[in-house]
XYZ file of N, CA and C in Angstrom:
513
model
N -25.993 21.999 20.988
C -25.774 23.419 21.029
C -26.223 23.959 22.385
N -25.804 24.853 22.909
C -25.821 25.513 24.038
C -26.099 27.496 23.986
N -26.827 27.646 23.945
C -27.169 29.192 24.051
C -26.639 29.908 25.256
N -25.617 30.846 24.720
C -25.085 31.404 26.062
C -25.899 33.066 26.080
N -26.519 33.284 25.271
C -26.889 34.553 24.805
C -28.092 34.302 24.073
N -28.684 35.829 23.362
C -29.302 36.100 22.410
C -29.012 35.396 21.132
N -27.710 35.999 20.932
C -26.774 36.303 19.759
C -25.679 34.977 19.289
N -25.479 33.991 20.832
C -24.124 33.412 20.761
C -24.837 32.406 20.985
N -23.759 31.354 20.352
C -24.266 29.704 20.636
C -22.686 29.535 20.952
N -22.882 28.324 21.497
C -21.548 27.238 21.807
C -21.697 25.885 21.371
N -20.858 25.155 20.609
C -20.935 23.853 19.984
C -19.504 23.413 21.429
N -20.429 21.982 21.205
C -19.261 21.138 22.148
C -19.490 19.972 21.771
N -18.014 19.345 21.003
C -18.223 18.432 20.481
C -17.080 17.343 21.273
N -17.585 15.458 21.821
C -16.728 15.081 22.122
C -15.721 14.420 21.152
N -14.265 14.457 21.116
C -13.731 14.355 20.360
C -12.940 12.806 21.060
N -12.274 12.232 20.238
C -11.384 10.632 20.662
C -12.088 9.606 20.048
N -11.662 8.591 19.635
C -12.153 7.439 19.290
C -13.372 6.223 20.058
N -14.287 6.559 19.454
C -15.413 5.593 19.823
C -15.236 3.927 20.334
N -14.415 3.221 18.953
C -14.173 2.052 19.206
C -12.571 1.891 19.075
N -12.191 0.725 20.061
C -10.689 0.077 20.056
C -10.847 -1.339 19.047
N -9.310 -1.223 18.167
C -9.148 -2.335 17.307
C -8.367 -2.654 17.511
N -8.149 -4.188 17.771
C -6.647 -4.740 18.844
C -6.201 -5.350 17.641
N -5.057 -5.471 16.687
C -4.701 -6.666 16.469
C -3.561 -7.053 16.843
N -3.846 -8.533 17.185
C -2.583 -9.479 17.598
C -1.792 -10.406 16.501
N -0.671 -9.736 15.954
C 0.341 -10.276 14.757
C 0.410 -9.153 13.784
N 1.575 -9.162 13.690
C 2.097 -7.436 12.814
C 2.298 -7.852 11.603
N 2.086 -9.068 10.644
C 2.745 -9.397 9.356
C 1.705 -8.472 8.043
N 2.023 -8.814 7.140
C 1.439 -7.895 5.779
C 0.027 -7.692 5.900
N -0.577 -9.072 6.237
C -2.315 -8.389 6.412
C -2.617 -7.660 7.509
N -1.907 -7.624 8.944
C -1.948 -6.423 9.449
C -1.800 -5.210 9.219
N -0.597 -4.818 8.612
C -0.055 -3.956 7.800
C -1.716 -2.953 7.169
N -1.797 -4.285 6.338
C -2.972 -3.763 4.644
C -3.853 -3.064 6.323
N -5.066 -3.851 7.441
C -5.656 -4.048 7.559
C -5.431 -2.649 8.460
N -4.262 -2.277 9.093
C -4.349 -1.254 9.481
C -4.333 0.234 8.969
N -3.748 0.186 7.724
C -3.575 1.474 6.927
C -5.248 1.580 6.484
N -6.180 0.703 6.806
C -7.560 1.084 5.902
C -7.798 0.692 7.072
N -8.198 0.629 8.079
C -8.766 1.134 9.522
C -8.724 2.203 10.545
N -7.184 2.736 9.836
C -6.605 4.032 10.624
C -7.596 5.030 9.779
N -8.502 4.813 8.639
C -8.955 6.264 8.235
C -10.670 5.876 9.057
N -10.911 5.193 10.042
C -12.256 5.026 10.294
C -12.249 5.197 11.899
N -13.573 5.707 12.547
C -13.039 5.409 14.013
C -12.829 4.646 15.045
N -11.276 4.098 14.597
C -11.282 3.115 15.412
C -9.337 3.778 15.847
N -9.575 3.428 17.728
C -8.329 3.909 17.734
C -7.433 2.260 18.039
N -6.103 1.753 17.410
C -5.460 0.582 16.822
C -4.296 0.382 17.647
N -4.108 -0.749 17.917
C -3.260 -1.357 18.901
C -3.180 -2.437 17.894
N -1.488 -2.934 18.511
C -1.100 -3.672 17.623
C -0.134 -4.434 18.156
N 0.124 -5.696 18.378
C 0.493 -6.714 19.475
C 1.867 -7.510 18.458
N 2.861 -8.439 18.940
C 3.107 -9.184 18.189
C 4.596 -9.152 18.893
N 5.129 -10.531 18.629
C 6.046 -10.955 19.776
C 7.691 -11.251 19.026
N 7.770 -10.897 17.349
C 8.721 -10.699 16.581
C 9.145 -9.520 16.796
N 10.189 -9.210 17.374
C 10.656 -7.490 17.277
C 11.335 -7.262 15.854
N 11.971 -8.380 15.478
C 12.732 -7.499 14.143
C 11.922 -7.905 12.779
N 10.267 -7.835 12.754
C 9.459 -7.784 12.053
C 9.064 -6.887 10.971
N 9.423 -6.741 9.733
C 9.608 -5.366 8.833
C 8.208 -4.836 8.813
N 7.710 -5.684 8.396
C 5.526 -5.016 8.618
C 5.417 -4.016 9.969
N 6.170 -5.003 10.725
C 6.150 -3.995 12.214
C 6.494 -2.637 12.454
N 7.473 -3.036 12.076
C 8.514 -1.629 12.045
C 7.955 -0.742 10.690
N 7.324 -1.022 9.843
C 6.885 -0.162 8.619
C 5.438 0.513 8.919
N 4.581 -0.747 10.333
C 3.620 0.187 10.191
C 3.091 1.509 11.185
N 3.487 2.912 10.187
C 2.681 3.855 10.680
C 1.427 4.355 11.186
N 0.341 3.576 10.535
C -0.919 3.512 10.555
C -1.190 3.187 11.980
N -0.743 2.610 13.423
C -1.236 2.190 14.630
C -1.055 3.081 15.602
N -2.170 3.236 16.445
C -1.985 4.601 17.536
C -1.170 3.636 19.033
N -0.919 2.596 18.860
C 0.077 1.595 20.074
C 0.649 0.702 19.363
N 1.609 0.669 19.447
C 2.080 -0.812 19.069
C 3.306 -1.199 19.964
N 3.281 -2.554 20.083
C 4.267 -3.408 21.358
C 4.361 -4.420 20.703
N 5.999 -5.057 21.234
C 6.325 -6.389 20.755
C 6.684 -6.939 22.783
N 5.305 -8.146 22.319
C 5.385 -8.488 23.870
C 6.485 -9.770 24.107
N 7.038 -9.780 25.075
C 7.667 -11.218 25.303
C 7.410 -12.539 24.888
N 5.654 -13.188 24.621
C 5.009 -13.816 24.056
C 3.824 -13.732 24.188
N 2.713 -14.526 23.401
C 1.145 -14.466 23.357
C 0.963 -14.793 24.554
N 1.686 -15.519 25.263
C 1.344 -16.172 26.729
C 0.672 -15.168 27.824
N 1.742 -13.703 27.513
C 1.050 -12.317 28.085
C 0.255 -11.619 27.555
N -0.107 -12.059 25.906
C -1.271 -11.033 25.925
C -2.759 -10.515 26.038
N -2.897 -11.242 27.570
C -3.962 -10.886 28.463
C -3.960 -9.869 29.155
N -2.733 -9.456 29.657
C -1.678 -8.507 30.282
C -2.298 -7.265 29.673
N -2.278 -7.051 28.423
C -2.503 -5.864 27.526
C -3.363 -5.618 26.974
N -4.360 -6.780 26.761
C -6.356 -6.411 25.851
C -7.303 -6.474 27.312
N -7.857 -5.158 26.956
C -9.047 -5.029 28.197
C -9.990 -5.323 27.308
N -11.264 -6.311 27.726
C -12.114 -6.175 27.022
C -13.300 -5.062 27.087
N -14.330 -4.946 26.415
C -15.298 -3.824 26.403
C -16.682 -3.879 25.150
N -17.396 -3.212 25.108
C -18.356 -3.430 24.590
C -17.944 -2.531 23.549
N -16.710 -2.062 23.585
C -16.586 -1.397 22.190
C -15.313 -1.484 21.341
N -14.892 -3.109 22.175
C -13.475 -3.594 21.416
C -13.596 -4.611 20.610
N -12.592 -4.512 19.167
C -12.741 -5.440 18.453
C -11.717 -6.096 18.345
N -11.385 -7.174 18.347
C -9.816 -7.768 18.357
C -9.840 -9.144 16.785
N -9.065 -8.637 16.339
C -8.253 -9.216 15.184
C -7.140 -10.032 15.668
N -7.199 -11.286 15.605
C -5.877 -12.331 15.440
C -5.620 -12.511 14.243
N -3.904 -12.595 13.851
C -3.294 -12.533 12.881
C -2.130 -13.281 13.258
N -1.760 -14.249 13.741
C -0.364 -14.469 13.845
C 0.184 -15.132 13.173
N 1.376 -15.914 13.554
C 2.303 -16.903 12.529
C 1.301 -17.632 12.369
N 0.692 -18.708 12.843
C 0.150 -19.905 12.526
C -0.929 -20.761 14.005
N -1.420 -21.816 13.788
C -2.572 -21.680 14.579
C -2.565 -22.134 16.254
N -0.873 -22.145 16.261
C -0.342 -22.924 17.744
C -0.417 -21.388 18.282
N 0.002 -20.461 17.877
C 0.258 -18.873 18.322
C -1.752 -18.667 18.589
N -2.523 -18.731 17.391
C -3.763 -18.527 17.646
C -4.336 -19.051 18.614
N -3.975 -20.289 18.871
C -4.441 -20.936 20.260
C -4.214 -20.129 21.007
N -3.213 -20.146 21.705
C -2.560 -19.551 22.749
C -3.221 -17.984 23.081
N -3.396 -17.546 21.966
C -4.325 -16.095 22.246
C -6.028 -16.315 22.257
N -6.387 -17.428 21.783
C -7.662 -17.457 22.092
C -8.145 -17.767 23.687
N -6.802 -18.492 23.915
C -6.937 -19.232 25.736
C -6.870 -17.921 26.584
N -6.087 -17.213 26.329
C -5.379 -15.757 27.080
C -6.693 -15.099 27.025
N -7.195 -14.819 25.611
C -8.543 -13.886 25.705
C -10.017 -14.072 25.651
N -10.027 -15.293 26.078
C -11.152 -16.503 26.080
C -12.426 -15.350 27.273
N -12.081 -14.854 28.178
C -12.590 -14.944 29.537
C -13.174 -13.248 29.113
N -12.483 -12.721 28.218
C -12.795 -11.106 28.523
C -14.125 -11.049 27.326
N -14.954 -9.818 27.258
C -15.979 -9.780 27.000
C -15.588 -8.499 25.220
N -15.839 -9.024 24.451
C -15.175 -7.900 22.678
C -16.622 -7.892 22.137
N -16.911 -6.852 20.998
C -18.188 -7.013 20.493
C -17.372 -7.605 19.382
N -16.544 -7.994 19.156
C -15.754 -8.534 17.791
C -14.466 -9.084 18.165
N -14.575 -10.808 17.907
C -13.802 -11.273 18.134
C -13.155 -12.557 17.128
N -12.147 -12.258 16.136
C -11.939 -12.576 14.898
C -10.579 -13.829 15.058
N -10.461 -14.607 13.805
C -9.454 -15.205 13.971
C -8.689 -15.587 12.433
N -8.064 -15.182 11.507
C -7.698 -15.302 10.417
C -7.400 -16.866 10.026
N -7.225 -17.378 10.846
C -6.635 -18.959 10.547
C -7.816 -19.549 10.023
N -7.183 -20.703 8.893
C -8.027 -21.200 8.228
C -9.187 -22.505 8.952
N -10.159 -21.967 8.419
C -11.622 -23.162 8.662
C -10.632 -25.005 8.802
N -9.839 -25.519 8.183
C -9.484 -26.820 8.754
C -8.449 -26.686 9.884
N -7.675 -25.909 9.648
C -7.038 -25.669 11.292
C -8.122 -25.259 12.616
N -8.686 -24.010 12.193
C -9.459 -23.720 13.033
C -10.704 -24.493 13.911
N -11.151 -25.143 12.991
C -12.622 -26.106 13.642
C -11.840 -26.944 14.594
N -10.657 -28.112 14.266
C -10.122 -29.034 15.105
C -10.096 -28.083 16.639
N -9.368 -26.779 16.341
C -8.575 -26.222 17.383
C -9.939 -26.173 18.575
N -11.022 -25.251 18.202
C -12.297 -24.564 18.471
C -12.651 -26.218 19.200
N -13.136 -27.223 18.568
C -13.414 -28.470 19.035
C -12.886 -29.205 20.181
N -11.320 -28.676 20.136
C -10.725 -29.226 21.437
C -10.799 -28.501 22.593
N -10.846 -27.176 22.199
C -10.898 -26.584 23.040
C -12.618 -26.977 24.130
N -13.369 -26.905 23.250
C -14.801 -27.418 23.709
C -14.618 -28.260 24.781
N -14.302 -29.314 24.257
C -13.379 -31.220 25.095
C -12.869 -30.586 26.601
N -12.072 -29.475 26.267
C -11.259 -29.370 27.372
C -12.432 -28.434 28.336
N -13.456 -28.134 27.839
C -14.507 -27.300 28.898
C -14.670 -25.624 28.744
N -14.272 -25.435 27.455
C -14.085 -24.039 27.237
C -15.707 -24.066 26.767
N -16.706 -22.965 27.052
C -18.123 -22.569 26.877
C -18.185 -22.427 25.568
N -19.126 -23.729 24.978
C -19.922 -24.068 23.795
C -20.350 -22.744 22.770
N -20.966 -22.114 23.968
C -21.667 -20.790 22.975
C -20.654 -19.769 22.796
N -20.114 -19.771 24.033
C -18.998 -18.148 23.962
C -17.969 -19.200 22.765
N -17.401 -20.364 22.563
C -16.800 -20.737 21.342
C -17.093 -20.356 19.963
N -18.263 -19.914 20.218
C -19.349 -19.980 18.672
C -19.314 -18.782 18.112
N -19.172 -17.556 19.173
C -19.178 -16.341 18.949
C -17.588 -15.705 18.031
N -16.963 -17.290 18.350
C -15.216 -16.487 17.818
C -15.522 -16.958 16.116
N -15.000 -15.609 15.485
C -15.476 -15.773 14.185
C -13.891 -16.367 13.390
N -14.008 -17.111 12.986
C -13.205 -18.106 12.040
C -13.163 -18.648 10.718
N -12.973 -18.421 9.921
C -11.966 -17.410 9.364
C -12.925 -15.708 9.147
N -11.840 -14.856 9.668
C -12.699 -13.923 9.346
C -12.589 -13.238 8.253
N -13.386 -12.311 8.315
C -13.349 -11.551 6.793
C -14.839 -11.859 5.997
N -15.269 -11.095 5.081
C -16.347 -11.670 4.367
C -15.734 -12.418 3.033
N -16.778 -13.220 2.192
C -16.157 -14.241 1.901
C -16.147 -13.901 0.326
N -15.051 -13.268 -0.502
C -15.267 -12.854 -1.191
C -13.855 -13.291 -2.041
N -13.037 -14.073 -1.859
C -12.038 -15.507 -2.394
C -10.644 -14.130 -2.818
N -10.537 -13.252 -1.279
C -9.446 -12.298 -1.461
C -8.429 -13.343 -1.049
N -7.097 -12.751 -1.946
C -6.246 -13.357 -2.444
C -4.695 -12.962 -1.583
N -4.488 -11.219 -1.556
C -3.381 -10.767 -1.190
C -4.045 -9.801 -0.207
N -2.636 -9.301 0.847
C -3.127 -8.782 1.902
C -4.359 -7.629 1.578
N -4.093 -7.329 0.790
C -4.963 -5.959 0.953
C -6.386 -5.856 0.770
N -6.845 -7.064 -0.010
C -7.832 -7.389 -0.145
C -8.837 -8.431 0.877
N -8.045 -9.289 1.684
C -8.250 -9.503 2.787
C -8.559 -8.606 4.276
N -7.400 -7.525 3.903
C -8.003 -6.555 4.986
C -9.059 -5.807 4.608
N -9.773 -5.684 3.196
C -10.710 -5.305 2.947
C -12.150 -5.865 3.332
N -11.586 -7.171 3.263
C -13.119 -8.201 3.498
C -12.709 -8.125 5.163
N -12.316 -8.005 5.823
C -12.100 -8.073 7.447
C -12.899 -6.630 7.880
N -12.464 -5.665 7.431
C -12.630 -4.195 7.832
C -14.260 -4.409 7.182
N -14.558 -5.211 6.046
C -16.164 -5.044 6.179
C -16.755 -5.506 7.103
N -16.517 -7.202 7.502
C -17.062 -7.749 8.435
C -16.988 -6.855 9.651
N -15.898 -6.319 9.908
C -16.091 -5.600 11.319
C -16.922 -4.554 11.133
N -17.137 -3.728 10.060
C -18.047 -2.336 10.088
C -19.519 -2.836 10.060
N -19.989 -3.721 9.609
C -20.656 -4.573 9.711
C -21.587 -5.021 11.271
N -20.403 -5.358 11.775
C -20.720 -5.739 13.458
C -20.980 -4.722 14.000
N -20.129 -3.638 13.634
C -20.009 -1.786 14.476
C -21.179 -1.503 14.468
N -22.174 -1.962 12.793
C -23.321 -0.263 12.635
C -24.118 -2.010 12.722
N -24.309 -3.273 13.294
C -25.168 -4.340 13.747
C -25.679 -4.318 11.991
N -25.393 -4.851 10.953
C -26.289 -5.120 9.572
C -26.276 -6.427 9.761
């Protein structure tokens, strides 16, 4: 509050989104994961290299969304920051690679990967082999979500959107 007077105050409040939520792959659990993230503050970007994708095209819930040429560019488009969270979602775990290599180098307070624990460990492992940093590997969370044996999208984006609120308020 600001006193301009006796009598008068002035409120000044900053207004815009605190944190950025990237996700990369537009299919149904994006979909779920964005319609119940768009009501929290997070402002949503939304990546994915299928243009004639119906999830894509259905979802309203994202304040950006782009269909890039391939994952190969989408380094091109995630800045990292101490107040970005990025969600991978794509087809399958050759696409997840490819975006973990692209966004390996930039700095997220949340950095997620939906693909499953036996795909994922091999991938994470080779990558190690090939000289990618042990610890910054450790930090990529795989499979994400909390672990609560969700079944269909929506309930998955439920256990994701906890884990991340989670990371947001540090529990």
């Amino acid at each position: 509050f600001e006193r301009n007077s006796e009598t008068e105050f002035l409120y000044e409040e900053k207004l815009g989104f605190k944190n950025k939520l990237i996700i990369v792959g537009g299919g149904h659990c994006a979909l779920a994961l964005s319609e119940l993230m768009s009501k929290m503050d997070f402002h949503i970007a939304l990546f994915d290299d299928r243009a004639d994708l119906n999830t894509l095209a259905k979802n309203r819930f994202v304040h950006e969304k782009a269909v890039i040429e391939s994952y190969e560019k989408i380094g091109e488009f995630v800045i990292g920051g101490a107040n970005v969270y990025v969600v991978v979602m794509t087809l399958g775990f050759v696409f997840d690679e490819i975006v973990i290599r692209k966004l390996f180098d930039k700095e997220f307070k949340y950095f997620g990967v939906l693909g499953s624990r036996a795909k994922m460990k091999p991938l994470l492992k080779n990558l190690e082999k090939e000289g990618f940093d042990k610890e910054k590997l450790k930090q990529i969370r795989t499979p994400i979500g909390l672990k609560i044996h969700s079944r269909t999208p929506e309930e998955i984006a439920v256990s994701i959107a906890a884990e991340i609120i989670a990371v947001k308020n540090l529990v």
